[in-house]
Amino acid sequence: MSSPLRDPDVLVIGAGFAGLKAIVSMRASGHSVTALEAGDGVGGVWFWNRYPGARCDVESYDYSYRFSEELEQEWRWSERYATQPEILSYINHVADRFDLRDDIIFNQKMTDAVFNEAVKRWEVTTADGSQFSGRYLIMATGSLSAAKDVLLPGQDEFAGEIYWSSRWPKEGVDLTAKRVGIIGTGSSGMQMVPVVAQLCEHLTVFQRTPNYSIPAANGPVSDEEDAAVKASYRSRREAARNSPSGLNFLASGISALEVSDEEREAEFEKAWARYGFGFVLCFRDLITDEKANTYASDFIRRKIGEQVSDPEVRRHIVPANFPFGTKRPSVDANYYPTFNRPNVTLADLRDEPIDYLDKTGLATTSKHYDLDVLVFATGFDALTGSFLKPNIFGRGGRALRDHWANGPLTYLGLCSSGFPNMFIIAGPGSPSLLSNVMMSIEEGIDWLTEMIMFSESSGYAALEPTVDAETKWVQHVNEKADETLYPKVPSYYNGDNVPGKPRVFMPYTGGVRGYRRILERVAANGYEGMVFSK
Ligand code: NAP
């Protein structure tokens, strides 16, 4: 095994799904590549988010690489929705199978990246002071990887244990006979609650905004199902590429407003029973039309309510006042019925906000909860956090933080003006979190690789988008978002979950297929919007 280069052609930051794919593509295009990874293993979010119950809410066969047909054929998923340990095994398998570790340096967290204009190279410093450089810098740092900082009054006083869902200890946590509190009821909290409730003595769930969740309908994958997928994997991938979301669901062309009540109800029942996250696609206008959405939201509220036996808990847990899907919905396994257990309490922080932590637990404005363990499942500085936490300086010493001070500015969600040869994967302005992110990662990296090859074969040393192209792209992203209900609702898509973050809708709502068509057109027109220099 050779040591990774300190000054390769390409520096990749992160060895999660995007980082590994970047290594594969950069190698294949004849570049030397080194990936710097903050953790001591591959996997990115799947390396860190080891909390009880963690699993993917995109189907395993779709949440996987498509770059190698052999890999597709040899890997055997055991469940429709894979657990975190199974996904981590898969990522490790990929790293081993393609010898990717040869090009990864672990325990290297990038703190600074500076573009040296004289030599046209990115100079990178990591937390331990190590230095690296690369002609290209690929930020494969993830859209949901920078944990949101939450510091409660008196947090240092608490004598119990504190954990974060996004940094769960590798060795696990013994919750037996413990009084546990979980703050947050997004996807992480909702996945954790049913599992933790079975492990601990008592669980208190501190909920601020009740969210919508659809049952996962998870289950083991039979040999017959596995064989059927593998026999037609190419057409499954093509269908996903040509869908709005990159999931294995084709969007309905039908409006929820143009069918009878009975037909609508029947379609909702079908989606509830099987579609999981794909529920949003069961009619074409659930995310664009308030009336259509109200039908769906009412249906889901009813279904949620039916799972909860205590009317008082039901009153607090059923989401209200915002349309389904506009804040990222969850896909759960037994979340709501967990509140029928005698050892589970719901604390509604809208009625009783958190006041402080003390030695023995958490006090809201109306009650003190004695706790041995407190878990923060409070989410992420989504889409921009992992790019803005490090110090990144582009041409003329301009900080990315300043360039994005009023919201992220990208061209196609892949690059930013003034930051030559720096590329971001599944970043703001790409379909990213509104898509099967595996699809967005692979499509984005394939396209970038082609563009780099075009640039080099034409004798150029640097490339970046023009200010004009970037401005028009951001405008287009906003215009597309304004055709939907997303901007109207507080969510991390809009930056609302992080105090002080500019309110801008960040992902691209034009769909996986629509986005790819734009990428293809840009490439066919000689990478219009990019400026290449010798
Ligand atoms: P999240 O969706 O942002 O949820 C954070 C939760 O914490 C919300 O309920 C939020 O309440 C609450 N919260 C935040 N700050 C708080 C505070 N200071 N006091 C009280 N409550 C607070 O984060 P997440 O659950 O980690 O999920 C993030 C995303 O990761 C998901 O949407 C999904 O895209 C991804 N994820 C995916 C999977 C998967 O299956 N693939 C699994 C887990 C996560 P408010 O809503 O009121 O802000």
PDB file of N, CA and C and ligand atoms in Angstrom, residues 45-46 49 51 53-58 63 81-82 87 144 148-152 165-166 183-192 206-211 277 322 327-331 349-350 354 376-382 433 490-493 496-499, ligand 1:
ATOM      1  N   VAL A  45     -21.452  10.933   7.181  1.00  0.00           N
ATOM      2  CA  VAL A  45     -22.571  10.971   8.150  1.00  0.00           C
ATOM      3  C   VAL A  45     -22.874   9.582   8.700  1.00  0.00           C
ATOM      4  N   TRP A  46     -22.634   8.554   7.892  1.00  0.00           N
ATOM      5  CA  TRP A  46     -22.940   7.191   8.347  1.00  0.00           C
ATOM      6  C   TRP A  46     -21.865   6.676   9.304  1.00  0.00           C
ATOM      7  N   ASN A  49     -23.207   9.209  12.654  1.00  0.00           N
ATOM      8  CA  ASN A  49     -24.594   9.111  13.183  1.00  0.00           C
ATOM      9  C   ASN A  49     -24.922   7.660  13.543  1.00  0.00           C
ATOM     10  N   TYR A  51     -26.516   6.575  16.230  1.00  0.00           N
ATOM     11  CA  TYR A  51     -27.503   6.514  17.318  1.00  0.00           C
ATOM     12  C   TYR A  51     -28.420   5.297  17.155  1.00  0.00           C
ATOM     13  N   GLY A  53     -31.272   3.033  16.306  1.00  0.00           N
ATOM     14  CA  GLY A  53     -32.395   3.183  15.367  1.00  0.00           C
ATOM     15  C   GLY A  53     -32.021   3.866  14.070  1.00  0.00           C
ATOM     16  N   ALA A  54     -30.758   4.307  13.939  1.00  0.00           N
ATOM     17  CA  ALA A  54     -30.384   5.052  12.718  1.00  0.00           C
ATOM     18  C   ALA A  54     -30.476   4.149  11.493  1.00  0.00           C
ATOM     19  N   ARG A  55     -31.177   4.627  10.509  1.00  0.00           N
ATOM     20  CA  ARG A  55     -31.244   3.905   9.238  1.00  0.00           C
ATOM     21  C   ARG A  55     -31.621   4.886   8.139  1.00  0.00           C
ATOM     22  N   CYS A  56     -31.547   4.424   6.913  1.00  0.00           N
ATOM     23  CA  CYS A  56     -31.803   5.311   5.791  1.00  0.00           C
ATOM     24  C   CYS A  56     -33.284   5.297   5.442  1.00  0.00           C
ATOM     25  N   ASP A  57     -33.810   6.432   4.994  1.00  0.00           N
ATOM     26  CA  ASP A  57     -35.211   6.412   4.580  1.00  0.00           C
ATOM     27  C   ASP A  57     -35.362   6.476   3.060  1.00  0.00           C
ATOM     28  N   VAL A  58     -34.269   6.181   2.366  1.00  0.00           N
ATOM     29  CA  VAL A  58     -34.341   5.918   0.921  1.00  0.00           C
ATOM     30  C   VAL A  58     -34.076   4.426   0.762  1.00  0.00           C
ATOM     31  N   TYR A  63     -30.240   3.788  -2.682  1.00  0.00           N
ATOM     32  CA  TYR A  63     -29.260   4.545  -1.898  1.00  0.00           C
ATOM     33  C   TYR A  63     -27.947   3.776  -1.929  1.00  0.00           C
ATOM     34  N   TYR A  81     -35.050  -0.798   3.870  1.00  0.00           N
ATOM     35  CA  TYR A  81     -34.351   0.400   4.339  1.00  0.00           C
ATOM     36  C   TYR A  81     -33.202  -0.058   5.224  1.00  0.00           C
ATOM     37  N   ALA A  82     -31.990   0.215   4.809  1.00  0.00           N
ATOM     38  CA  ALA A  82     -30.832  -0.335   5.524  1.00  0.00           C
ATOM     39  C   ALA A  82     -30.560   0.407   6.825  1.00  0.00           C
ATOM     40  N   ILE A  87     -25.194   0.113   6.236  1.00  0.00           N
ATOM     41  CA  ILE A  87     -24.689   1.102   5.269  1.00  0.00           C
ATOM     42  C   ILE A  87     -23.195   1.321   5.480  1.00  0.00           C
ATOM     43  N   LEU A 144     -25.551  17.649   5.472  1.00  0.00           N
ATOM     44  CA  LEU A 144     -26.117  17.483   6.823  1.00  0.00           C
ATOM     45  C   LEU A 144     -25.037  16.893   7.719  1.00  0.00           C
ATOM     46  N   LYS A 148     -25.735  21.480  14.345  1.00  0.00           N
ATOM     47  CA  LYS A 148     -26.136  22.801  14.817  1.00  0.00           C
ATOM     48  C   LYS A 148     -25.709  22.939  16.279  1.00  0.00           C
ATOM     49  N   ASP A 149     -25.131  24.061  16.620  1.00  0.00           N
ATOM     50  CA  ASP A 149     -24.725  24.258  18.023  1.00  0.00           C
ATOM     51  C   ASP A 149     -25.952  24.619  18.847  1.00  0.00           C
ATOM     52  N   VAL A 150     -26.198  23.855  19.886  1.00  0.00           N
ATOM     53  CA  VAL A 150     -27.272  24.222  20.822  1.00  0.00           C
ATOM     54  C   VAL A 150     -26.670  24.178  22.223  1.00  0.00           C
ATOM     55  N   LEU A 151     -26.737  25.291  22.897  1.00  0.00           N
ATOM     56  CA  LEU A 151     -26.202  25.340  24.260  1.00  0.00           C
ATOM     57  C   LEU A 151     -27.307  25.857  25.167  1.00  0.00           C
ATOM     58  N   LEU A 152     -27.753  25.010  26.090  1.00  0.00           N
ATOM     59  CA  LEU A 152     -28.852  25.402  26.970  1.00  0.00           C
ATOM     60  C   LEU A 152     -28.290  26.030  28.250  1.00  0.00           C
ATOM     61  N   SER A 165     -26.945  13.034  18.590  1.00  0.00           N
ATOM     62  CA  SER A 165     -27.251  11.979  17.604  1.00  0.00           C
ATOM     63  C   SER A 165     -26.209  11.976  16.489  1.00  0.00           C
ATOM     64  N   SER A 166     -25.692  13.149  16.160  1.00  0.00           N
ATOM     65  CA  SER A 166     -24.760  13.267  15.036  1.00  0.00           C
ATOM     66  C   SER A 166     -23.318  12.921  15.414  1.00  0.00           C
ATOM     67  N   ILE A 183     -34.096  15.611  22.926  1.00  0.00           N
ATOM     68  CA  ILE A 183     -34.587  16.894  22.407  1.00  0.00           C
ATOM     69  C   ILE A 183     -34.557  16.822  20.882  1.00  0.00           C
ATOM     70  N   GLY A 184     -35.708  17.058  20.259  1.00  0.00           N
ATOM     71  CA  GLY A 184     -35.752  17.066  18.795  1.00  0.00           C
ATOM     72  C   GLY A 184     -36.561  15.913  18.242  1.00  0.00           C
ATOM     73  N   THR A 185     -37.440  16.239  17.320  1.00  0.00           N
ATOM     74  CA  THR A 185     -38.299  15.221  16.696  1.00  0.00           C
ATOM     75  C   THR A 185     -38.263  15.350  15.173  1.00  0.00           C
ATOM     76  N   GLY A 186     -37.050  15.555  14.640  1.00  0.00           N
ATOM     77  CA  GLY A 186     -36.840  15.430  13.195  1.00  0.00           C
ATOM     78  C   GLY A 186     -36.615  13.956  12.885  1.00  0.00           C
ATOM     79  N   SER A 187     -36.020  13.666  11.734  1.00  0.00           N
ATOM     80  CA  SER A 187     -35.828  12.257  11.353  1.00  0.00           C
ATOM     81  C   SER A 187     -34.988  11.510  12.383  1.00  0.00           C
ATOM     82  N   SER A 188     -33.931  12.152  12.893  1.00  0.00           N
ATOM     83  CA  SER A 188     -33.062  11.462  13.856  1.00  0.00           C
ATOM     84  C   SER A 188     -33.831  11.131  15.130  1.00  0.00           C
ATOM     85  N   GLY A 189     -34.501  12.121  15.709  1.00  0.00           N
ATOM     86  CA  GLY A 189     -35.266  11.894  16.933  1.00  0.00           C
ATOM     87  C   GLY A 189     -36.335  10.834  16.721  1.00  0.00           C
ATOM     88  N   MET A 190     -37.049  10.939  15.602  1.00  0.00           N
ATOM     89  CA  MET A 190     -38.143   9.989  15.351  1.00  0.00           C
ATOM     90  C   MET A 190     -37.636   8.565  15.144  1.00  0.00           C
ATOM     91  N   GLN A 191     -36.435   8.426  14.607  1.00  0.00           N
ATOM     92  CA  GLN A 191     -35.883   7.070  14.459  1.00  0.00           C
ATOM     93  C   GLN A 191     -35.417   6.521  15.805  1.00  0.00           C
ATOM     94  N   MET A 192     -34.912   7.406  16.631  1.00  0.00           N
ATOM     95  CA  MET A 192     -34.325   6.987  17.903  1.00  0.00           C
ATOM     96  C   MET A 192     -35.393   6.616  18.943  1.00  0.00           C
ATOM     97  N   PHE A 206     -38.698  15.691  24.149  1.00  0.00           N
ATOM     98  CA  PHE A 206     -38.928  17.132  24.162  1.00  0.00           C
ATOM     99  C   PHE A 206     -39.155  17.589  22.725  1.00  0.00           C
ATOM    100  N   GLN A 207     -40.412  17.869  22.424  1.00  0.00           N
ATOM    101  CA  GLN A 207     -40.804  18.182  21.047  1.00  0.00           C
ATOM    102  C   GLN A 207     -41.114  19.677  20.912  1.00  0.00           C
ATOM    103  N   ARG A 208     -40.480  20.316  19.937  1.00  0.00           N
ATOM    104  CA  ARG A 208     -40.820  21.721  19.703  1.00  0.00           C
ATOM    105  C   ARG A 208     -41.855  21.836  18.589  1.00  0.00           C
ATOM    106  N   THR A 209     -41.521  21.308  17.393  1.00  0.00           N
ATOM    107  CA  THR A 209     -42.504  21.329  16.302  1.00  0.00           C
ATOM    108  C   THR A 209     -42.840  19.894  15.914  1.00  0.00           C
ATOM    109  N   PRO A 210     -44.093  19.465  16.102  1.00  0.00           N
ATOM    110  CA  PRO A 210     -44.431  18.116  15.639  1.00  0.00           C
ATOM    111  C   PRO A 210     -44.337  18.062  14.120  1.00  0.00           C
ATOM    112  N   ASN A 211     -43.689  17.028  13.613  1.00  0.00           N
ATOM    113  CA  ASN A 211     -43.533  16.930  12.154  1.00  0.00           C
ATOM    114  C   ASN A 211     -44.392  15.787  11.615  1.00  0.00           C
ATOM    115  N   PHE A 277     -41.095   8.083   1.912  1.00  0.00           N
ATOM    116  CA  PHE A 277     -40.784   9.457   1.526  1.00  0.00           C
ATOM    117  C   PHE A 277     -41.457   9.837   0.196  1.00  0.00           C
ATOM    118  N   PHE A 322     -48.797  23.810   9.228  1.00  0.00           N
ATOM    119  CA  PHE A 322     -47.903  23.926   8.074  1.00  0.00           C
ATOM    120  C   PHE A 322     -48.144  22.731   7.148  1.00  0.00           C
ATOM    121  N   LYS A 327     -41.485  20.993   5.299  1.00  0.00           N
ATOM    122  CA  LYS A 327     -40.398  20.787   6.241  1.00  0.00           C
ATOM    123  C   LYS A 327     -40.089  19.311   6.042  1.00  0.00           C
ATOM    124  N   ARG A 328     -38.836  18.891   5.993  1.00  0.00           N
ATOM    125  CA  ARG A 328     -38.498  17.512   5.611  1.00  0.00           C
ATOM    126  C   ARG A 328     -39.279  16.506   6.466  1.00  0.00           C
ATOM    127  N   PRO A 329     -40.204  15.732   5.858  1.00  0.00           N
ATOM    128  CA  PRO A 329     -40.953  14.758   6.652  1.00  0.00           C
ATOM    129  C   PRO A 329     -40.069  13.577   7.030  1.00  0.00           C
ATOM    130  N   SER A 330     -40.506  12.814   8.012  1.00  0.00           N
ATOM    131  CA  SER A 330     -39.760  11.626   8.410  1.00  0.00           C
ATOM    132  C   SER A 330     -40.442  10.391   7.856  1.00  0.00           C
ATOM    133  N   VAL A 331     -39.690   9.306   7.918  1.00  0.00           N
ATOM    134  CA  VAL A 331     -40.230   7.986   7.593  1.00  0.00           C
ATOM    135  C   VAL A 331     -39.927   7.152   8.821  1.00  0.00           C
ATOM    136  N   LEU A 349     -42.664  21.578  23.947  1.00  0.00           N
ATOM    137  CA  LEU A 349     -41.892  22.784  24.271  1.00  0.00           C
ATOM    138  C   LEU A 349     -42.568  24.070  23.797  1.00  0.00           C
ATOM    139  N   ARG A 350     -43.630  23.934  23.013  1.00  0.00           N
ATOM    140  CA  ARG A 350     -44.372  25.154  22.657  1.00  0.00           C
ATOM    141  C   ARG A 350     -45.166  25.637  23.859  1.00  0.00           C
ATOM    142  N   ILE A 354     -38.009  25.143  27.198  1.00  0.00           N
ATOM    143  CA  ILE A 354     -36.889  24.775  28.075  1.00  0.00           C
ATOM    144  C   ILE A 354     -36.428  26.019  28.825  1.00  0.00           C
ATOM    145  N   PHE A 376     -29.215  15.221  22.342  1.00  0.00           N
ATOM    146  CA  PHE A 376     -29.574  16.291  21.417  1.00  0.00           C
ATOM    147  C   PHE A 376     -29.733  15.698  20.021  1.00  0.00           C
ATOM    148  N   ALA A 377     -30.961  15.731  19.519  1.00  0.00           N
ATOM    149  CA  ALA A 377     -31.207  15.333  18.120  1.00  0.00           C
ATOM    150  C   ALA A 377     -31.719  16.593  17.434  1.00  0.00           C
ATOM    151  N   THR A 378     -30.911  17.660  17.557  1.00  0.00           N
ATOM    152  CA  THR A 378     -31.379  19.002  17.217  1.00  0.00           C
ATOM    153  C   THR A 378     -30.965  19.470  15.821  1.00  0.00           C
ATOM    154  N   GLY A 379     -30.382  18.571  15.045  1.00  0.00           N
ATOM    155  CA  GLY A 379     -30.212  18.873  13.633  1.00  0.00           C
ATOM    156  C   GLY A 379     -28.896  19.525  13.262  1.00  0.00           C
ATOM    157  N   PHE A 380     -28.896  20.094  12.070  1.00  0.00           N
ATOM    158  CA  PHE A 380     -27.649  20.502  11.409  1.00  0.00           C
ATOM    159  C   PHE A 380     -27.754  21.928  10.865  1.00  0.00           C
ATOM    160  N   ASP A 381     -26.593  22.519  10.695  1.00  0.00           N
ATOM    161  CA  ASP A 381     -26.494  23.756   9.918  1.00  0.00           C
ATOM    162  C   ASP A 381     -26.472  23.284   8.461  1.00  0.00           C
ATOM    163  N   ALA A 382     -27.684  23.050   7.949  1.00  0.00           N
ATOM    164  CA  ALA A 382     -27.826  22.286   6.703  1.00  0.00           C
ATOM    165  C   ALA A 382     -27.330  23.060   5.478  1.00  0.00           C
ATOM    166  N   LEU A 433     -30.684  17.854  -1.112  1.00  0.00           N
ATOM    167  CA  LEU A 433     -31.543  17.283  -0.068  1.00  0.00           C
ATOM    168  C   LEU A 433     -32.982  17.067  -0.522  1.00  0.00           C
ATOM    169  N   PRO A 490     -41.171  27.704   7.770  1.00  0.00           N
ATOM    170  CA  PRO A 490     -39.860  27.643   8.415  1.00  0.00           C
ATOM    171  C   PRO A 490     -39.274  26.235   8.326  1.00  0.00           C
ATOM    172  N   SER A 491     -38.044  26.124   7.827  1.00  0.00           N
ATOM    173  CA  SER A 491     -37.409  24.814   7.722  1.00  0.00           C
ATOM    174  C   SER A 491     -35.912  25.007   7.529  1.00  0.00           C
ATOM    175  N   TYR A 492     -35.175  23.902   7.648  1.00  0.00           N
ATOM    176  CA  TYR A 492     -33.734  24.047   7.401  1.00  0.00           C
ATOM    177  C   TYR A 492     -33.434  24.261   5.930  1.00  0.00           C
ATOM    178  N   TYR A 493     -34.381  23.942   5.041  1.00  0.00           N
ATOM    179  CA  TYR A 493     -34.181  24.250   3.622  1.00  0.00           C
ATOM    180  C   TYR A 493     -33.989  25.765   3.426  1.00  0.00           C
ATOM    181  N   ASP A 496     -33.918  28.453   8.402  1.00  0.00           N
ATOM    182  CA  ASP A 496     -34.625  28.979   9.574  1.00  0.00           C
ATOM    183  C   ASP A 496     -34.189  28.345  10.894  1.00  0.00           C
ATOM    184  N   ASN A 497     -33.584  27.146  10.829  1.00  0.00           N
ATOM    185  CA  ASN A 497     -33.296  26.437  12.085  1.00  0.00           C
ATOM    186  C   ASN A 497     -32.029  26.942  12.779  1.00  0.00           C
ATOM    187  N   VAL A 498     -31.258  27.780  12.100  1.00  0.00           N
ATOM    188  CA  VAL A 498     -30.019  28.269  12.712  1.00  0.00           C
ATOM    189  C   VAL A 498     -30.151  29.775  12.940  1.00  0.00           C
ATOM    190  N   PRO A 499     -30.132  30.187  14.212  1.00  0.00           N
ATOM    191  CA  PRO A 499     -30.300  31.612  14.489  1.00  0.00           C
ATOM    192  C   PRO A 499     -29.262  32.451  13.735  1.00  0.00           C
TER     193      PRO A 499
HETATM  194  P1  NAP B   1     -33.887  18.165  12.090  1.00  0.00           P
HETATM  195  O1  NAP B   1     -34.767  17.579  11.095  1.00  0.00           O
HETATM  196  O2  NAP B   1     -33.375  19.528  11.827  1.00  0.00           O
HETATM  197  O3  NAP B   1     -34.653  18.113  13.469  1.00  0.00           O
HETATM  198  C1  NAP B   1     -34.155  18.778  14.586  1.00  0.00           C
HETATM  199  C2  NAP B   1     -35.189  18.725  15.676  1.00  0.00           C
HETATM  200  O4  NAP B   1     -34.649  19.362  16.824  1.00  0.00           O
HETATM  201  C3  NAP B   1     -36.465  19.475  15.336  1.00  0.00           C
HETATM  202  O5  NAP B   1     -37.544  18.810  15.903  1.00  0.00           O
HETATM  203  C4  NAP B   1     -36.234  20.831  15.986  1.00  0.00           C
HETATM  204  O6  NAP B   1     -37.402  21.513  16.302  1.00  0.00           O
HETATM  205  C5  NAP B   1     -35.521  20.404  17.232  1.00  0.00           C
HETATM  206  N1  NAP B   1     -34.702  21.483  17.790  1.00  0.00           N
HETATM  207  C6  NAP B   1     -33.667  22.095  17.190  1.00  0.00           C
HETATM  208  N2  NAP B   1     -33.132  23.015  18.006  1.00  0.00           N
HETATM  209  C7  NAP B   1     -33.846  22.975  19.140  1.00  0.00           C
HETATM  210  C8  NAP B   1     -33.787  23.690  20.355  1.00  0.00           C
HETATM  211  N3  NAP B   1     -32.866  24.648  20.572  1.00  0.00           N
HETATM  212  N4  NAP B   1     -34.696  23.405  21.314  1.00  0.00           N
HETATM  213  C9  NAP B   1     -35.620  22.434  21.098  1.00  0.00           C
HETATM  214  N5  NAP B   1     -35.737  21.726  19.972  1.00  0.00           N
HETATM  215  C10 NAP B   1     -34.857  21.991  19.000  1.00  0.00           C
HETATM  216  O7  NAP B   1     -32.588  17.244  12.354  1.00  0.00           O
HETATM  217  P2  NAP B   1     -32.456  15.662  12.243  1.00  0.00           P
HETATM  218  O8  NAP B   1     -33.581  14.977  12.897  1.00  0.00           O
HETATM  219  O9  NAP B   1     -31.077  15.319  12.661  1.00  0.00           O
HETATM  220  O10 NAP B   1     -32.600  15.391  10.711  1.00  0.00           O
HETATM  221  C11 NAP B   1     -31.902  16.188   9.765  1.00  0.00           C
HETATM  222  C12 NAP B   1     -31.980  15.557   8.427  1.00  0.00           C
HETATM  223  O11 NAP B   1     -31.032  14.502   8.370  1.00  0.00           O
HETATM  224  C13 NAP B   1     -33.281  14.894   8.059  1.00  0.00           C
HETATM  225  O12 NAP B   1     -34.254  15.788   7.636  1.00  0.00           O
HETATM  226  C14 NAP B   1     -32.849  13.985   6.962  1.00  0.00           C
HETATM  227  O13 NAP B   1     -32.698  14.694   5.765  1.00  0.00           O
HETATM  228  C15 NAP B   1     -31.491  13.553   7.466  1.00  0.00           C
HETATM  229  N6  NAP B   1     -31.645  12.280   8.155  1.00  0.00           N
HETATM  230  C16 NAP B   1     -31.851  11.254   7.332  1.00  0.00           C
HETATM  231  C17 NAP B   1     -32.035  10.046   7.867  1.00  0.00           C
HETATM  232  C18 NAP B   1     -32.270   8.975   6.887  1.00  0.00           C
HETATM  233  O14 NAP B   1     -33.077   8.164   7.107  1.00  0.00           O
HETATM  234  N7  NAP B   1     -31.601   8.961   5.749  1.00  0.00           N
HETATM  235  C19 NAP B   1     -32.028   9.837   9.225  1.00  0.00           C
HETATM  236  C20 NAP B   1     -31.809  10.909  10.052  1.00  0.00           C
HETATM  237  C21 NAP B   1     -31.615  12.151   9.491  1.00  0.00           C
HETATM  238  P3  NAP B   1     -38.017  22.609  15.272  1.00  0.00           P
HETATM  239  O15 NAP B   1     -38.584  21.802  14.156  1.00  0.00           O
HETATM  240  O16 NAP B   1     -38.992  23.348  16.064  1.00  0.00           O
HETATM  241  O17 NAP B   1     -36.840  23.458  14.822  1.00  0.00           O
END
